[in-house]
Coordinates of C-alpha atoms and ligand atoms in Angstrom, one line a residue:
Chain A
X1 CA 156.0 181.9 26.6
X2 CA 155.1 181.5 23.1
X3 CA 151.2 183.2 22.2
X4 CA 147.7 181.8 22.3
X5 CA 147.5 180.9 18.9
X6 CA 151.3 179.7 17.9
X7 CA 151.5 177.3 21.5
X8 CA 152.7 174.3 20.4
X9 CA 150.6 171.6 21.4
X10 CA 152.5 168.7 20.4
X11 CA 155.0 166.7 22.2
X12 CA 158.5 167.3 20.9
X13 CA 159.8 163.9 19.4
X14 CA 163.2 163.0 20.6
X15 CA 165.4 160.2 20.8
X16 CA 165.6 157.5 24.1
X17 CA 169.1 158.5 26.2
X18 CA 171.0 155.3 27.3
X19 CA 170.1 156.9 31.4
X20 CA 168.1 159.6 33.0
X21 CA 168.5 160.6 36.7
X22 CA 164.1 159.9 36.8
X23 CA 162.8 157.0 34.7
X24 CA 158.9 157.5 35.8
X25 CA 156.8 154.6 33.8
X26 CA 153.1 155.4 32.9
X27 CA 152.3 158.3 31.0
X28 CA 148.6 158.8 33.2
X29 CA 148.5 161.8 35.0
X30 CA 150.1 161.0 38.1
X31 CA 153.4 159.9 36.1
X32 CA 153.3 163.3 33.9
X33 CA 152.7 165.7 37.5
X34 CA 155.6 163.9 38.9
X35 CA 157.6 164.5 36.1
X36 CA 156.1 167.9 35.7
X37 CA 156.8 168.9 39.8
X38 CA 160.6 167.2 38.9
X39 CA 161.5 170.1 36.7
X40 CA 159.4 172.4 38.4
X41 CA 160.2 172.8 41.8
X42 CA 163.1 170.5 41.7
X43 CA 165.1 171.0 38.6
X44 CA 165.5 167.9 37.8
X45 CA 165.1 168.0 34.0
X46 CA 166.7 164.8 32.8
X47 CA 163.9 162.8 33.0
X48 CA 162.0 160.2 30.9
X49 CA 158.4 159.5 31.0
X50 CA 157.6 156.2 29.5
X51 CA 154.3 155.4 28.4
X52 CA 153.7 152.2 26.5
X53 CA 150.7 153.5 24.3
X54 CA 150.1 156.9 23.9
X55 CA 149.1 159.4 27.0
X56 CA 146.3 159.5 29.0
X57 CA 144.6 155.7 27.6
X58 CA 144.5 154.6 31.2
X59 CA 142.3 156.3 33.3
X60 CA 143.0 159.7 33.4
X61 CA 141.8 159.7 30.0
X62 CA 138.9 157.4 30.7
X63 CA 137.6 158.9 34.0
X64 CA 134.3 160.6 35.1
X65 CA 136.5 163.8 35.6
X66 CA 134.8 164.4 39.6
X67 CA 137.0 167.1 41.7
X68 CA 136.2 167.2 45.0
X69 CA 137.5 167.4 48.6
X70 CA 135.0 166.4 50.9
X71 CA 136.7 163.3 51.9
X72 CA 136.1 161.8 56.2
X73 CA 139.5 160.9 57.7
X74 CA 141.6 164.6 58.9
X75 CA 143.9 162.7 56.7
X76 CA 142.7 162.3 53.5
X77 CA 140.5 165.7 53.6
X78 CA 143.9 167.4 54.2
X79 CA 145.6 165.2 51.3
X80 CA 142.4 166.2 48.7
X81 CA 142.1 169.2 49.5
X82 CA 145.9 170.3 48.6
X83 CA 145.1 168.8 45.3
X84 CA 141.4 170.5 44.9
X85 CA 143.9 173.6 45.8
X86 CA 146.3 173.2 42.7
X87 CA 143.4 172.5 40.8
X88 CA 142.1 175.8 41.0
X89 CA 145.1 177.6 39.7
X90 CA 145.9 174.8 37.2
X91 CA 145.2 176.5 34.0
X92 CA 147.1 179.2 35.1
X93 CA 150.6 177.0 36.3
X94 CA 150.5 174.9 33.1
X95 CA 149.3 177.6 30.9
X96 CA 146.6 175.3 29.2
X97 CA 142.8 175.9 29.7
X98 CA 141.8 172.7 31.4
X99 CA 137.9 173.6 31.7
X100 CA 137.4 173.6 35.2
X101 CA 134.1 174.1 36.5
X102 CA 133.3 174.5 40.4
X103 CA 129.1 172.8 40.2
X104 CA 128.6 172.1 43.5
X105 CA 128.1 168.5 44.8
X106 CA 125.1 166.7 45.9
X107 CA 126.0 163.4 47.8
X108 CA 122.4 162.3 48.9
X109 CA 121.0 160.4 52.3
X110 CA 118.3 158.1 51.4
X111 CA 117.6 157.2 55.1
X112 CA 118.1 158.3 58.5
X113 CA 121.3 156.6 59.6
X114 CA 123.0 158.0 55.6
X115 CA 121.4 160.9 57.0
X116 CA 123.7 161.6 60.1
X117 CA 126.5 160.0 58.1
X118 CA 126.3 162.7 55.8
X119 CA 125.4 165.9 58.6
X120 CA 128.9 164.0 60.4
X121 CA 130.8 164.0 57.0
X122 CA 129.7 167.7 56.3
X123 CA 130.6 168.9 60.4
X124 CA 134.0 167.3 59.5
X125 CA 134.7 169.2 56.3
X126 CA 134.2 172.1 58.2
X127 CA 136.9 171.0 61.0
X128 CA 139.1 171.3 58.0
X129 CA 138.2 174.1 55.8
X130 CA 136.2 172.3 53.4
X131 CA 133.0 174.0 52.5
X132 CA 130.5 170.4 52.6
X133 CA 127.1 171.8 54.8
X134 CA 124.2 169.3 55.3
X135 CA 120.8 170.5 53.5
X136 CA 117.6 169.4 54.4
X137 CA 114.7 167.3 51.3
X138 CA 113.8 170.8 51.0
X139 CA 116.7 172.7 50.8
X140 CA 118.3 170.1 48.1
X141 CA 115.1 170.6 46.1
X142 CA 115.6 174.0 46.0
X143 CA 119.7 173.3 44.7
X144 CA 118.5 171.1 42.6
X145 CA 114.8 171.0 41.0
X146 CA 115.5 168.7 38.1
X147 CA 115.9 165.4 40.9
X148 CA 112.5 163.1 41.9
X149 CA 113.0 164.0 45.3
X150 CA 111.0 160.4 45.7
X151 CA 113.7 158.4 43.5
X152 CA 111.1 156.8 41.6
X153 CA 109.2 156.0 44.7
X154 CA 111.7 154.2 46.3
X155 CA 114.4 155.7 48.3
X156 CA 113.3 159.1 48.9
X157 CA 116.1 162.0 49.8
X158 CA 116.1 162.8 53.3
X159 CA 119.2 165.6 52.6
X160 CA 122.5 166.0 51.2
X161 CA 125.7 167.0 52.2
X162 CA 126.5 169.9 49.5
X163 CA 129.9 170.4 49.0
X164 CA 129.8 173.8 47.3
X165 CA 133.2 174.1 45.5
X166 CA 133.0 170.3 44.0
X167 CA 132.9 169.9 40.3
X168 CA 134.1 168.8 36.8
X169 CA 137.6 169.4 34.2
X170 CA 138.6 168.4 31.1
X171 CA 140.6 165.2 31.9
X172 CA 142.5 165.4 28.7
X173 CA 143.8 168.9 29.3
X174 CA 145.0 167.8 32.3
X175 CA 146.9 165.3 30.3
X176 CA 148.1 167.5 27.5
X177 CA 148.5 170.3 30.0
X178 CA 151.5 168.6 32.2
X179 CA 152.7 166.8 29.1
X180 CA 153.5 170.1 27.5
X181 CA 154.7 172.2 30.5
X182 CA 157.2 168.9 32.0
X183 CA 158.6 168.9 28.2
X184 CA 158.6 172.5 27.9
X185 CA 160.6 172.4 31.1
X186 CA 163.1 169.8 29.4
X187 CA 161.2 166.4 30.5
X188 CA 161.4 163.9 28.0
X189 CA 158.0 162.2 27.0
X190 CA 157.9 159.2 25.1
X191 CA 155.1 157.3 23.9
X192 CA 154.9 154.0 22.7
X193 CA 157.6 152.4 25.0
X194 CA 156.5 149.7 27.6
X195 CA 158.7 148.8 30.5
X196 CA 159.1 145.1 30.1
X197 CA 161.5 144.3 32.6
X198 CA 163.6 146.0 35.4
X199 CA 167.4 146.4 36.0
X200 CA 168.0 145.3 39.6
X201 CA 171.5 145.5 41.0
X202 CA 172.3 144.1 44.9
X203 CA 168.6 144.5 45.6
X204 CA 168.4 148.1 44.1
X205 CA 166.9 149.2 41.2
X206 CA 169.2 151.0 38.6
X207 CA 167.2 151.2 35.5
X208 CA 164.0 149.7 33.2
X209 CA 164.2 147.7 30.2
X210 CA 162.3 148.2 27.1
X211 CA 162.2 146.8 23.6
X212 CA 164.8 149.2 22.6
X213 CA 167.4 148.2 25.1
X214 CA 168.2 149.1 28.7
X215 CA 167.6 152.4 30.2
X216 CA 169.5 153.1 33.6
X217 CA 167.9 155.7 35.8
X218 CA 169.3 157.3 39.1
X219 CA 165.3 156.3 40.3
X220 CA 162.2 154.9 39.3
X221 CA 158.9 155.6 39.5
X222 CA 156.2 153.4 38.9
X223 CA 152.3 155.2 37.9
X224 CA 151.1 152.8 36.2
X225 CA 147.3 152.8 36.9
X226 CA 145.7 149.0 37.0
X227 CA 148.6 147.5 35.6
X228 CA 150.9 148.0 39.0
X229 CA 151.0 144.2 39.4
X230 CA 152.9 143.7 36.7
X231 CA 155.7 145.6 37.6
X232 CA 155.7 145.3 41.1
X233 CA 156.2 141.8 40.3
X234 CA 159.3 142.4 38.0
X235 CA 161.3 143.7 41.0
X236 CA 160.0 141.2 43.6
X237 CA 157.6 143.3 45.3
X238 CA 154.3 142.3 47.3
X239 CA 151.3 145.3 47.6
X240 CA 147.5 144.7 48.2
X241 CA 146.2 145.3 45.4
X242 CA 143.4 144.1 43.0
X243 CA 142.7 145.2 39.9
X244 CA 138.9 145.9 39.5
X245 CA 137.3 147.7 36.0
X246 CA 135.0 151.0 36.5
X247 CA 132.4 151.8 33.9
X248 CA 130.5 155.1 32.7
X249 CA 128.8 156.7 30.0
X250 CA 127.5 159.3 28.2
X251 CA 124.2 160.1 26.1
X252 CA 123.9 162.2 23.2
X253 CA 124.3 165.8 23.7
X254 CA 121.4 167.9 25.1
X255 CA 120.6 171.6 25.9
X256 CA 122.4 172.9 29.5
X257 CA 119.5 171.3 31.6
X258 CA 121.8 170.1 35.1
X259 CA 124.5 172.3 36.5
X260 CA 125.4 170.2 39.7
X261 CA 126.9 167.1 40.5
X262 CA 124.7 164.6 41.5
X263 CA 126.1 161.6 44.0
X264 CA 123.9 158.9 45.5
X265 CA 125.1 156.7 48.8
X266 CA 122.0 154.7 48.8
X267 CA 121.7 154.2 44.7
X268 CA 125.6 154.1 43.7
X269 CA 125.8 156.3 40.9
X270 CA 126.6 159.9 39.9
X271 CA 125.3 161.8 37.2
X272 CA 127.0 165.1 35.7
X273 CA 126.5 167.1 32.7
X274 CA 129.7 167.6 30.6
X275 CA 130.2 171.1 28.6
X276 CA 129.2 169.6 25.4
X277 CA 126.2 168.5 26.6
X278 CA 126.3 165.0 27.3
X279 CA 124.6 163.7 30.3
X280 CA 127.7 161.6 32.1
X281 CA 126.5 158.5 34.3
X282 CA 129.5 156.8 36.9
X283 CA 127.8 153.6 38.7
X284 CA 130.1 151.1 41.2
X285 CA 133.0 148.8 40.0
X286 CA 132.5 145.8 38.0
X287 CA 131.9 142.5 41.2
X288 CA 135.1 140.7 39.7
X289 CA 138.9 141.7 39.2
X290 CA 139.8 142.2 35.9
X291 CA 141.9 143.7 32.9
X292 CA 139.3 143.7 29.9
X293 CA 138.4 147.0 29.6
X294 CA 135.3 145.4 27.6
X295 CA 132.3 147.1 28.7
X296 CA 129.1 145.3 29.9
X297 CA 125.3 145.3 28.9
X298 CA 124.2 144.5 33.0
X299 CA 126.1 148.1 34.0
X300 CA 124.2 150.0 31.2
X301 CA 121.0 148.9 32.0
X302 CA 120.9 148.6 35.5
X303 CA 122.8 151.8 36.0
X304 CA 120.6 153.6 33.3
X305 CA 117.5 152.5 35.7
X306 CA 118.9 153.5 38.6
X307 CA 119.8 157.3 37.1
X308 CA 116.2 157.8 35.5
X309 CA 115.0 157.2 39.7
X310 CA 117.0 160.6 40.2
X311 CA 116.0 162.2 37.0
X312 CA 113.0 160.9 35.1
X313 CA 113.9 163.0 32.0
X314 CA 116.7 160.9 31.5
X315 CA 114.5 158.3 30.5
X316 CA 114.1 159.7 27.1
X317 CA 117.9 160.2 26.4
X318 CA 119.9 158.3 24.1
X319 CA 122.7 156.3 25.5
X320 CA 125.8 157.8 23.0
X321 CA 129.1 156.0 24.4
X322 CA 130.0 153.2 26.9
X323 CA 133.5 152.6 28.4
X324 CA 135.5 151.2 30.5
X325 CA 139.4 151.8 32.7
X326 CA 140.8 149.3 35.6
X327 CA 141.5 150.8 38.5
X328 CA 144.3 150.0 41.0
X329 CA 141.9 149.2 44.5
X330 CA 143.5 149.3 48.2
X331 CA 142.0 147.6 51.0
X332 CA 141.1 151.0 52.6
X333 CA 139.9 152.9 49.5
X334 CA 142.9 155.4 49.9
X335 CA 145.9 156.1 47.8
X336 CA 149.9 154.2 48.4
X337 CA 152.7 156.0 47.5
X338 CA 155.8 156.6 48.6
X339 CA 159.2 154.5 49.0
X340 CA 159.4 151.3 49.0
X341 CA 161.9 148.6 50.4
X342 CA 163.9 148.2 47.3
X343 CA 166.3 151.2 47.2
X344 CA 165.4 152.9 44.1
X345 CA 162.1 152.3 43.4
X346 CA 159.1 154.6 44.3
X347 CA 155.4 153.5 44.0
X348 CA 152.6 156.2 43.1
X349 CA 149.5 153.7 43.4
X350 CA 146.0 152.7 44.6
X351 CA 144.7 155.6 43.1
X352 CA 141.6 153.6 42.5
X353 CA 138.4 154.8 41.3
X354 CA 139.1 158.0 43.3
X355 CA 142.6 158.9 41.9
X356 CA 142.2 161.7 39.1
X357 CA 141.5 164.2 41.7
X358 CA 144.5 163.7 43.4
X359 CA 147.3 164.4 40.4
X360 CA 147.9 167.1 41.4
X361 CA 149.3 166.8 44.6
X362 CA 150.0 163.2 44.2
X363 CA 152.8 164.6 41.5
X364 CA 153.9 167.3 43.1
X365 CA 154.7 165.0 46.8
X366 CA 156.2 162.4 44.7
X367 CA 158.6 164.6 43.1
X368 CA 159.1 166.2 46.0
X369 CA 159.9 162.6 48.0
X370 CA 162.4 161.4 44.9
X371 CA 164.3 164.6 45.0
X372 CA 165.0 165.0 48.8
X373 CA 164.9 161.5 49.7
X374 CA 162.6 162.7 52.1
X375 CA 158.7 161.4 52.8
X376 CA 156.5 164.7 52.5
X377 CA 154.5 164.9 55.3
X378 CA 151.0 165.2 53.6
X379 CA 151.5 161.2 52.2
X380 CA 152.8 159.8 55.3
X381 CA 150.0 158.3 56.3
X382 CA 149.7 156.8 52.9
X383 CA 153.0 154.0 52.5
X384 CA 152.9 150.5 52.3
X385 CA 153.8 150.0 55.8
X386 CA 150.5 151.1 57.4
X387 CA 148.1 148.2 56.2
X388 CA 150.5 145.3 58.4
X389 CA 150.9 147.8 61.5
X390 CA 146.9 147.7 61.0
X391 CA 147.2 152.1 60.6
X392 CA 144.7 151.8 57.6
X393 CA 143.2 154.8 56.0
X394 CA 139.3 153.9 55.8
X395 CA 137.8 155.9 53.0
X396 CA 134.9 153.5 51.4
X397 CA 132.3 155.3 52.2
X398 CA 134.0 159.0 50.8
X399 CA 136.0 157.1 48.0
X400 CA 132.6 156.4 46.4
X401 CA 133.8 155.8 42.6
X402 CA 134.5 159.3 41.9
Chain B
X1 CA 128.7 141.8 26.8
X2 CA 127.4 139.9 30.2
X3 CA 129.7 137.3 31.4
X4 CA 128.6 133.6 31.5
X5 CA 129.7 130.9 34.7
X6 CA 128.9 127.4 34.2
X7 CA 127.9 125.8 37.8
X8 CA 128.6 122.1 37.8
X9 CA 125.3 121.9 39.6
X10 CA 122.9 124.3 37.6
X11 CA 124.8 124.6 34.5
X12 CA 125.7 128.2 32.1
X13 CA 124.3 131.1 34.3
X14 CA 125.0 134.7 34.3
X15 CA 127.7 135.9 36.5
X16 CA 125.0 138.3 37.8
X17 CA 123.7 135.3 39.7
X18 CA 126.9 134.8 41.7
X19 CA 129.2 136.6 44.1
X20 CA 132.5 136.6 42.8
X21 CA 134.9 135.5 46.0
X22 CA 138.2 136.5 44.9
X23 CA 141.3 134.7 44.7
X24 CA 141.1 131.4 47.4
X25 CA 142.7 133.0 51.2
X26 CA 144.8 130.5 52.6
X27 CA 143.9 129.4 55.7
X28 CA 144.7 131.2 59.0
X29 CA 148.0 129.5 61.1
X30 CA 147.6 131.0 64.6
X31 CA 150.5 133.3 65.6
X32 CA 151.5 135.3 68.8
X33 CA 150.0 138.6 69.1
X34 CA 152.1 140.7 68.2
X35 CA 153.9 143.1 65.0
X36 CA 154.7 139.7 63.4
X37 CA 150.9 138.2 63.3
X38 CA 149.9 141.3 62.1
X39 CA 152.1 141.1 59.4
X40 CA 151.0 137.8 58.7
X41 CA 147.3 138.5 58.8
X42 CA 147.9 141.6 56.5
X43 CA 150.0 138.6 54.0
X44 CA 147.1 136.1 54.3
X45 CA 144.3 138.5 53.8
X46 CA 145.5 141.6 51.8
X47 CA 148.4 139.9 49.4
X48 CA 147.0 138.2 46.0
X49 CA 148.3 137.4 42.8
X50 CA 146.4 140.1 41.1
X51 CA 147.8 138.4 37.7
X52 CA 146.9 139.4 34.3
X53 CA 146.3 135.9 33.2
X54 CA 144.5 132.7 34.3
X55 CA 143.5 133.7 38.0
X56 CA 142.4 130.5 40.1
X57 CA 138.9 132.1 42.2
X58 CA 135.9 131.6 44.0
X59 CA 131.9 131.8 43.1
X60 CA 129.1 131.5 45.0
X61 CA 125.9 131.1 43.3
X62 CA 123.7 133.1 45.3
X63 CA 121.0 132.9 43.0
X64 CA 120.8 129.1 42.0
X65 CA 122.3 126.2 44.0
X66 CA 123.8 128.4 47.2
X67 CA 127.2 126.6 47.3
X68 CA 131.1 127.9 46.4
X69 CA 132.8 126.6 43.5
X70 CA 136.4 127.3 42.4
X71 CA 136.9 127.8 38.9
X72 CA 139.8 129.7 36.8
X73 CA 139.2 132.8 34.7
X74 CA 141.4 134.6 32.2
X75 CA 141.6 138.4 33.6
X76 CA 142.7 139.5 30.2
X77 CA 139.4 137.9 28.1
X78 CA 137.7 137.0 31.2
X79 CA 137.3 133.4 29.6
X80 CA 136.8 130.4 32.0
X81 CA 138.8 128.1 32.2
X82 CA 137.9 124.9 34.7
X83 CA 133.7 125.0 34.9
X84 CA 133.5 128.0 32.7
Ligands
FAD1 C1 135.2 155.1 34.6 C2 136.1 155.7 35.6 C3 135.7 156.9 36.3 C4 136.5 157.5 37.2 N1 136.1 158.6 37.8 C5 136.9 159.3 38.6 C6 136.5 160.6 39.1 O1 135.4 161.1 38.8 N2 137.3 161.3 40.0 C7 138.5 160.7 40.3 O2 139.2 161.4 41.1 N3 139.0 159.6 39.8 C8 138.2 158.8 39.0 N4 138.6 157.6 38.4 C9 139.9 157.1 38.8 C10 141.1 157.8 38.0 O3 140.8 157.7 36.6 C11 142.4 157.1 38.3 O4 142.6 156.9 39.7 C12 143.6 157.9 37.7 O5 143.3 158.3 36.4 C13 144.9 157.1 37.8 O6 145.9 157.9 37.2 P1 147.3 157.2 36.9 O7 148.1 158.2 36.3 O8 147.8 156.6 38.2 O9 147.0 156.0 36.0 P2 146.6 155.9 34.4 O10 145.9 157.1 34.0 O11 145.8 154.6 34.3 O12 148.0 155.8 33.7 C14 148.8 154.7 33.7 C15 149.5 154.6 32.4 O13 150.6 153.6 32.5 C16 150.7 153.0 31.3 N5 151.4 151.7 31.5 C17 150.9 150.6 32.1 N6 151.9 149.6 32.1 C18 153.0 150.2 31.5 C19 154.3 149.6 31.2 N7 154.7 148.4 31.6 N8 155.2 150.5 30.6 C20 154.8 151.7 30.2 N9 153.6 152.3 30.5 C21 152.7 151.5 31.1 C22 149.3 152.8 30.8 O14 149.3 152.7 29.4 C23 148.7 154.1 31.2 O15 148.6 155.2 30.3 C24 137.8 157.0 37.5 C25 138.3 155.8 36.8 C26 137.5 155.2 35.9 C27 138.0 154.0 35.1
ZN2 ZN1 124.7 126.6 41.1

């Protein structure tokens, strides 16, 4: 393992192979953990990640960075939580300081019935080792004295359920830190290359093609974020999915003045402060489906209104840096992946607005499922099969956009 | 940048006015309970285009004349096409 100071930090550039026993496409987090878990628990070295413009520009590098587990289905609680799990040792595994900072959560009630949602949500955490407990308007002041526990006179807090171990990471280290262990490993990384086609042979699929010729793979794995359509639609294949944007942003940096996580049911927005200072703002998806990741004037403004209600010092801030990443959205607000009908090709999708928190595992059970051939039992509730044998995964409310 | 819709029976407007309806659902055909009208039902209502291109949708201006309009948008520029 080389030292602190010599670690070399860069992807090693090498030269496309004619075939690789993994092709996965999209070089976002879940297609580098996959690639990463491949080597890692697998050995399976020869594989390629292709990514058509450099890592991390979908949204892992563009997300709000959230990390949380207090999810509502036994489900999906047991899913996140696995991945809130490798989190914690992540630095560690990958040897790369990713940041991590446990801040506690705050996802607030704003009337009786979010109320009991959220003391129900909390009770079921507990069922499954997840440390969420309801607080009282009091108690939540007490966590959390910066809020307007009248939300600008509005929609005062009636409680929270405080999920004590939820917090932020640096989603670029989480990037650069599988990038560099999967090629350290032997993984081939290569930026620049978009799949523009796929090899299909008897109904199975046997390779990718790319601008610089065809690639033959023993499988395939699609991660491609928001842009799933596109190549679901190269081999044939139908999935319910819509691609919607998600905005956030950030104001200029300012002294340490907020250490939790602040989520609102009622208000639809989340407010964090990042290590540097800025004060980061997450709101709902843009109404329509789209692929423009232009951002808009309406979500600034109506979602700097609605975080100055939480925390009126915000209303002096500057507003530093608006963007924008399209998300990949399910009909139940939880996660697909796993096998699909054509022999060959895997799917690691509908990761949503909710997916960075879920690399992790969402890697490490993909690799596992293209190396034994075998569905991991933590994502079978999660294939393509449950939504037309009606066996969805409801997670609106938790999925939240973070 | 706030997007712009024009209704053909209030004119430009602000998308902010409308609800945005999604691709057009084809209509229901009854089928016999069963794992085959559920798998029809998840086809009619889940399965869209999703295409990065010109996207034929729905509109319904909430906020001015209260009636649907179909209309087709670029989901790469979201430009319209049609009314827009
Ligand atoms: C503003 C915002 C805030 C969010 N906040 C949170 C949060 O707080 N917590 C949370 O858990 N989740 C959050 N999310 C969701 C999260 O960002 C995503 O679910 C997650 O990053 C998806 O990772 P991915 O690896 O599947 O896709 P991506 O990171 O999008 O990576 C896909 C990659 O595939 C590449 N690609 C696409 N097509 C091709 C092709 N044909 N050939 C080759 N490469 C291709 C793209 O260039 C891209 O790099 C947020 C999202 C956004 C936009
Ligand atoms: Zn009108």
């Amino acid at each position: 393992m080389p030292g602190l100071l010599s670690r070399d930090v860069h992807l090693p550039e090498r030269t496309l192979a004619s075939h690789y026993d993994v092709i996965v496409i999209g070089g976002g987090g879940h297609g580098l953990a996959t690639a990463y878990y491949l080597a890692k628990d697998h050995g399976v070295r020869n594989v390629a990640v292709l990514e058509r413009s450099y890592i991390g520009s979908g949204g892992t590098g563009r997300n709000t960075t959230v990390l949380r587990a207090n999810y509502k289905t036994p489900e999906t609680i047991k899913f996140y939580k696995a991945s809130f799990d490798l989190y914690r040792t992540l630095s560690a595994e990958l040897d790369y300081h990713t940041l991590r900072s446990e801040r506690g959560l705050l996802w607030m009630a704003h009337s009786e019935a979010q109320a009991n949602s959220q003391r129900e949500r909390a009770l079921q955490n507990q069922v499954y080792d997840v440390d969420t407990v309801y607080l009282n308007a009091a108690e939540v002041h007490e966590v959390c004295p910066q809020l307007d526990m009248s939300c600008g006179g509005r929609r005062p807090i009636w409680g929270a359920a405080y999920h004590l171990p939820g917090g932020i990471i640096r989603h670029d280290a989480v990037v650069w830190g599988y990038a560099t262990a999967a090629s350290r490993l032997g993984v081939q990384v290569h930026q620049g290359v978009p799949v523009t086609g796929m090899v299909m042979e008897k109904g199975r699929c046997t390779g990718v093609r790319t601008p610089s010729g065809v690639i033959s793979a023993g499988a395939v794995v699609s991660a491609v974020g928001g842009y799933v359509t596109q190549i679901t639609d190269m081999v044939g294949l139908k999935i319910p999915i819509i691609t919607h944007p998600l905005q956030a942003f950030v104001t200029q940096s300012y002294q340490p003045v907020l250490d939790r996580v602040v989520a609102s049911a009622d208000l639809h927005i989340y407010v964090s402060q990042s290590a540097r200072g800025e004060m980061l703002v997450g709101a709902e998806i843009d109404p329509y489906t789209s692929y423009s990741t232009r951002s808009t004037f309406t979500f600034a403004a109506s979602t700097a209104a609605r975080a100055i209600d939480l925390f009126p010092f915000m209303a002096k801030l500057r507003l530093l840096r608006q963007w924008t990443g399209i998300c990949d959205m399910t009909p139940d607000y939880s996660p697909l992946l796993g096998p699909t009908p054509i022999d060959g090709f895997y799917l690691s999708t509908g990761w949503g607005t909710w997916g960075f928190k879920a690399i992790p595992i969402g890697g490490k059970a993909m690799a596992e499922l293209v190396a034994t051939k075998r569905v991991p039992e933590i994502i079978a509730p999660l294939g393509l099969d449950r939504f037309a044998l009606d066996r969805c995964v409801s997670e609106r409310a938790s999925a939240g956009t973070h | 940048m706030t997007l712009k819709l024009t209704c053909p029976n209030c004119g430009p407007r602000y998308t902010t006015e409308f609800w945005f309806g999604g691709e057009p659902v084809p209509r229901a055909t009854p089928a016999a309970p069963g794992v085959d009208a559920l798998r029809a039902d998840f086809e009619r209502v889940w399965l869209r285009t999703n295409v990065a291109g010109v996207q034929s949708e729905r509109w319904f201006h909430h906020a001015g004349c209260r009636r649907w309009l179909v209309t087709e948008r670029d989901t790469r520029t979201n430009v319209f096409h049609g009314h827009g």
